[in-house]
Amino acid sequence: MSAPLDIEGPAAPPRSNGELVFAEPWESRAFGMAVTLYDAGVFTWPEFQAALIARITTWEAAGEGEPYSYYGLWLAALEDVLTSVRAVSTDEVITRARSLAQRPPGHDH
Amino acid sequence: MTTTAGSAERLPPALRTEALEQLLTERGLIDPKAMNGLITTYETNIGPLNGAKVVARAWTDPEYRRRLLEDGTAAIDELGFGGFQGEHIVVVENTATSHNVVVCTLCSCYPWPVLGLPPSWYKDPAYRARVVKEPRAVLSEMGLELADDVRITVHDSTSEVRWLVLPEQPPGTEHLTEEELVPLVTRDAMVGVAKVAAP
């Protein structure tokens, strides 16, 4: 129950207490995309926030099942908003992701 | 191509993120290089250091402290910190008898311009749910034991109001300068889940 709280050790100076905010590189990209698109006016922050809250609420209501991934829900919320403003649809993302999955192993990022 | 929600969920998020980034780049909606700069800024520059400067100023300048508690947004702006998501920051003061702790029960609202990105536990459902119901127990688990006569107030952040805790200055540090105090102030203390320790 308290496992996620335990990772936080004793207080450390500000420059070193920024624990790993992003567990994996894609999380920072998902974060960066949302902030960049907000800055560019593609959607408003309340629109994104409402989508994120909706995703989190849905996850919580589902109970057992998918393990909690904050940035997973963040990414889903971002796709929701981009679909609703007709910038990029979830279907397009899935199609592209599937074609990326076809790349041979060892492809250069 | 037909897709179902079930099969879509099984795509690894890294792949999905890459696909989205490609599509947005092709449509001129994002510039990956500019985005790199933005991520670095949030990860390294904004950080809790800005908040620490605010706290150290308040500890050493009673006039500033008064302004900070009266209008957090304006006083923080005086030091040049403001902008994204940080429009309404309310600062609450921890004392020997009163302790404040911050949570966002809905999602993860957080005063980014002063505290940088929220730590993982702040976004965790367990913290968000439990700190409201049993703050003393949660704080104790995080290493902060508060006496029974200390009143705990839990502040729920929203998209309109972001809370910043002004921690107590640790005893024995009164002779330190503002610059010497800055490195003592931790993010956790400014969320209210820790106290500031003397050096």
XYZ file of C-alpha atoms in Angstrom:
308
model
C 0.000 0.000 0.000
C 2.649 2.478 1.020
C 5.248 1.263 -1.471
C 5.038 4.330 -3.704
C 5.561 6.545 -0.674
C 8.610 4.633 0.463
C 10.741 5.554 -2.526
C 11.004 9.023 -1.108
C 14.058 9.127 1.153
C 15.049 11.724 3.734
C 14.954 15.364 2.692
C 17.822 16.375 0.459
C 19.019 19.741 -0.903
C 16.861 21.183 -3.690
C 19.290 20.479 -6.526
C 19.457 16.809 -5.662
C 15.975 16.065 -4.445
C 14.535 16.059 -7.946
C 14.072 12.306 -7.943
C 13.677 10.662 -11.339
C 10.621 12.469 -12.550
C 10.354 10.453 -15.733
C 10.710 6.713 -15.343
C 11.270 6.258 -19.082
C 12.176 8.621 -21.930
C 8.745 8.353 -23.558
C 7.204 9.877 -20.436
C 9.210 13.059 -20.882
C 8.222 13.171 -24.571
C 4.538 12.783 -23.659
C 4.911 15.546 -21.094
C 6.793 17.793 -23.532
C 4.219 17.339 -26.286
C 1.319 18.384 -24.072
C 3.084 21.503 -22.807
C 4.365 22.445 -26.286
C 0.910 22.060 -27.851
C -0.651 24.056 -25.029
C 1.948 26.811 -25.532
C 1.123 26.807 -29.242
C -2.588 27.216 -28.500
C -3.647 23.860 -29.985
C -5.793 23.356 -26.868
C -6.320 25.147 -23.564
C -4.921 23.830 -20.309
C -8.369 23.282 -18.763
C -9.290 21.142 -21.790
C -6.250 18.956 -21.262
C -6.727 18.882 -17.523
C -10.345 17.784 -17.864
C -9.267 14.969 -20.196
C -6.582 13.869 -17.741
C -8.984 13.901 -14.810
C -11.469 11.890 -16.866
C -8.809 9.269 -17.670
C -7.717 9.044 -14.040
C -11.313 8.780 -12.853
C -11.958 5.990 -15.338
C -8.856 4.153 -14.183
C -9.893 4.487 -10.552
C -13.432 3.317 -11.287
C -12.112 0.231 -13.096
C -10.586 -1.074 -9.883
C -8.343 -4.073 -10.501
C -6.746 -4.336 -13.897
C -4.220 -2.079 -15.567
C -1.423 -1.030 -13.200
C -1.415 2.710 -12.551
C 0.707 4.639 -15.026
C 0.394 8.387 -14.616
C 2.042 9.191 -17.924
C 0.135 6.383 -19.628
C -3.063 8.180 -18.644
C -1.459 11.511 -19.554
C -0.721 10.178 -23.061
C -4.269 8.836 -23.420
C -5.655 12.226 -22.334
C -3.422 13.969 -24.853
C -4.764 11.728 -27.635
C -8.324 12.405 -26.456
C -7.825 16.165 -26.694
C -6.013 15.992 -30.034
C -8.825 13.850 -31.413
C -11.454 16.302 -30.204
C -9.693 19.301 -31.810
C -9.160 17.179 -34.940
C -5.370 17.583 -34.902
C -4.475 13.886 -34.781
C -6.855 10.981 -34.324
C -6.234 7.960 -32.139
C -6.680 5.727 -35.184
C -3.843 7.535 -36.946
C -1.629 7.088 -33.896
C -2.393 3.368 -33.746
C -1.753 2.906 -37.465
C 1.573 4.721 -37.209
C 2.605 2.897 -34.051
C 1.894 -0.442 -35.715
C 4.027 0.470 -38.699
C 6.825 1.589 -36.348
C 6.553 -1.795 -34.679
C 7.419 -3.443 -38.016
C 10.890 -1.908 -38.033
C 13.758 -4.383 -37.897
C 15.415 -4.719 -34.493
C 18.285 -2.356 -33.822
C 16.807 0.512 -35.832
C 18.313 3.855 -35.100
C 16.188 6.166 -32.975
C -7.706 -0.921 -40.796
C -10.026 -1.786 -38.002
C -8.971 -1.210 -34.452
C -10.480 -1.959 -31.135
C -9.777 -0.283 -27.860
C -8.552 -3.596 -26.490
C -5.848 -4.145 -29.062
C -4.866 -0.480 -29.021
C -4.159 -0.632 -25.300
C -1.561 -3.321 -25.893
C 0.685 -1.061 -27.967
C 3.731 -0.153 -25.872
C 3.415 3.469 -24.723
C 6.896 4.279 -26.025
C 5.810 3.288 -29.534
C 2.578 5.159 -29.221
C 4.375 8.278 -28.028
C 6.831 8.078 -30.902
C 3.989 7.691 -33.394
C 2.181 10.710 -31.972
C 5.348 12.795 -31.995
C 5.990 11.896 -35.645
C 2.471 12.829 -36.698
C 2.572 16.138 -34.798
C 5.993 16.978 -36.237
C 4.847 16.212 -39.795
C 1.879 18.512 -39.291
C 4.072 21.324 -38.023
C 2.409 21.281 -34.613
C 5.576 20.588 -32.656
C 9.286 21.157 -33.191
C 11.178 18.263 -31.548
C 14.272 20.421 -30.918
C 12.281 23.142 -29.169
C 10.533 20.427 -27.181
C 13.890 19.042 -26.010
C 14.753 22.476 -24.660
C 11.453 22.754 -22.856
C 11.814 19.343 -21.203
C 15.347 20.183 -20.048
C 14.120 23.465 -18.596
C 11.449 21.736 -16.550
C 13.791 18.961 -15.454
C 16.781 21.031 -14.450
C 16.238 24.780 -14.322
C 12.833 25.466 -12.859
C 12.991 22.808 -10.163
C 12.378 23.407 -6.511
C 15.250 25.922 -6.457
C 12.893 28.773 -7.304
C 10.646 27.872 -4.402
C 13.658 27.571 -2.096
C 14.657 31.136 -2.978
C 11.163 32.349 -2.117
C 11.270 30.593 1.262
C 14.777 31.820 2.130
C 13.748 35.393 1.287
C 10.678 35.094 3.505
C 12.798 33.807 6.394
C 15.228 36.699 6.185
C 12.935 39.567 5.192
C 9.848 40.040 7.415
C 8.338 42.550 4.986
C 8.638 40.051 2.144
C 7.183 37.328 4.341
C 4.151 39.512 5.024
C 3.651 40.196 1.296
C 4.129 36.518 0.457
C 1.422 35.367 2.870
C -0.884 38.150 1.719
C -0.514 37.633 -2.032
C 1.676 34.672 -2.953
C 1.416 35.151 -6.696
C 2.576 38.786 -6.585
C 5.384 38.169 -4.082
C 6.712 35.206 -6.094
C 6.487 37.286 -9.247
C 8.697 39.907 -7.529
C 11.520 37.361 -7.615
C 10.901 36.757 -11.303
C 9.123 33.426 -11.043
C 5.774 33.080 -12.707
C 4.078 31.892 -15.824
C 2.731 28.545 -16.842
C 0.049 27.227 -14.494
C 1.283 29.370 -11.640
C -1.240 32.160 -11.790
C -2.739 31.838 -8.317
C -0.357 30.648 -5.689
C -1.480 30.792 -2.084
C 1.269 30.482 0.526
C 0.481 28.954 3.920
C 2.781 29.104 6.902
C 3.820 26.145 9.050
C 4.338 26.907 12.733
C 5.041 24.940 15.900
C 1.310 24.327 16.365
C -0.068 24.325 12.842
C 1.046 22.179 9.911
C -0.057 22.469 6.285
C 0.253 19.780 3.630
C -0.718 19.938 -0.039
C -2.407 17.413 -2.286
C -4.365 17.428 -5.510
C -7.138 14.897 -5.062
C -8.349 15.179 -8.660
C -5.116 14.809 -10.577
C -1.777 16.434 -9.894
C -2.158 20.225 -9.833
C 1.134 21.603 -8.623
C 2.889 25.000 -8.563
C 5.312 24.178 -11.393
C 7.032 27.565 -11.718
C 8.295 27.328 -8.139
C 8.523 23.597 -7.509
C 9.297 22.170 -10.934
C 7.712 18.856 -11.864
C 5.711 16.956 -9.272
C 7.430 13.935 -7.707
C 6.007 10.493 -8.472
C 4.435 9.992 -5.043
C 2.468 13.235 -5.409
C 0.747 11.731 -8.450
C 0.147 8.408 -6.789
C -3.514 7.481 -6.118
C -2.604 6.199 -2.651
C -1.117 9.520 -1.562
C -3.934 11.519 -3.121
C -6.636 9.507 -1.401
C -5.023 8.802 1.949
C -3.466 12.141 2.863
C -6.945 13.649 3.077
C -8.354 10.892 5.295
C -5.382 10.178 7.528
C -2.757 12.884 7.054
C -0.954 12.156 10.319
C -0.408 8.506 9.373
C 0.707 9.310 5.827
C 3.137 11.975 7.048
C 4.499 9.555 9.627
C 5.092 6.946 6.916
C 6.974 9.595 4.953
C 9.184 10.232 7.957
C 7.467 13.247 9.481
C 6.210 12.649 13.019
C 3.954 15.432 14.285
C 2.887 15.775 17.903
C -0.795 15.118 18.601
C -1.443 18.768 19.479
C -0.197 20.011 16.102
C -3.173 20.902 13.936
C -2.879 19.542 10.376
C -4.586 21.263 7.471
C -4.724 19.510 4.101
C -4.963 21.838 1.109
C -6.423 20.506 -2.114
C -4.865 22.073 -5.202
C -7.095 22.891 -8.130
C -6.613 24.434 -11.531
C -7.362 27.821 -9.933
C -5.383 27.651 -6.692
C -1.940 26.155 -6.135
C -0.629 25.924 -2.600
C 2.907 26.478 -1.443
C 3.928 25.709 2.126
C 6.252 28.140 3.872
C 8.127 25.778 6.190
C 9.401 26.716 9.632
C 12.953 27.998 9.675
C 15.001 25.368 11.532
C 16.215 26.500 14.941
C 19.849 27.558 15.079
C 19.940 28.936 11.541
C 19.048 32.530 12.397
C 22.620 33.689 11.731
C 22.665 32.271 8.177
C 22.308 34.526 5.147
C 19.557 34.156 2.552
C 22.044 32.516 0.168
C 23.119 30.055 2.843
C 19.511 29.160 3.659
C 18.438 28.408 0.057
C 20.125 24.986 -0.189
C 18.454 23.832 3.050
C 14.940 24.189 1.672
C 13.611 21.020 0.080
C 10.722 20.412 -2.245
C 9.156 18.074 0.296
C 9.139 20.828 2.898
C 7.337 23.131 0.467
C 4.667 20.475 -0.156
C 4.423 19.969 3.607
C 5.537 16.345 3.879
C 8.835 17.181 5.597
C 10.438 19.801 7.816
C 13.541 21.727 6.921
C 16.533 20.388 8.820
C 19.378 22.554 10.106
C 22.689 21.928 8.263
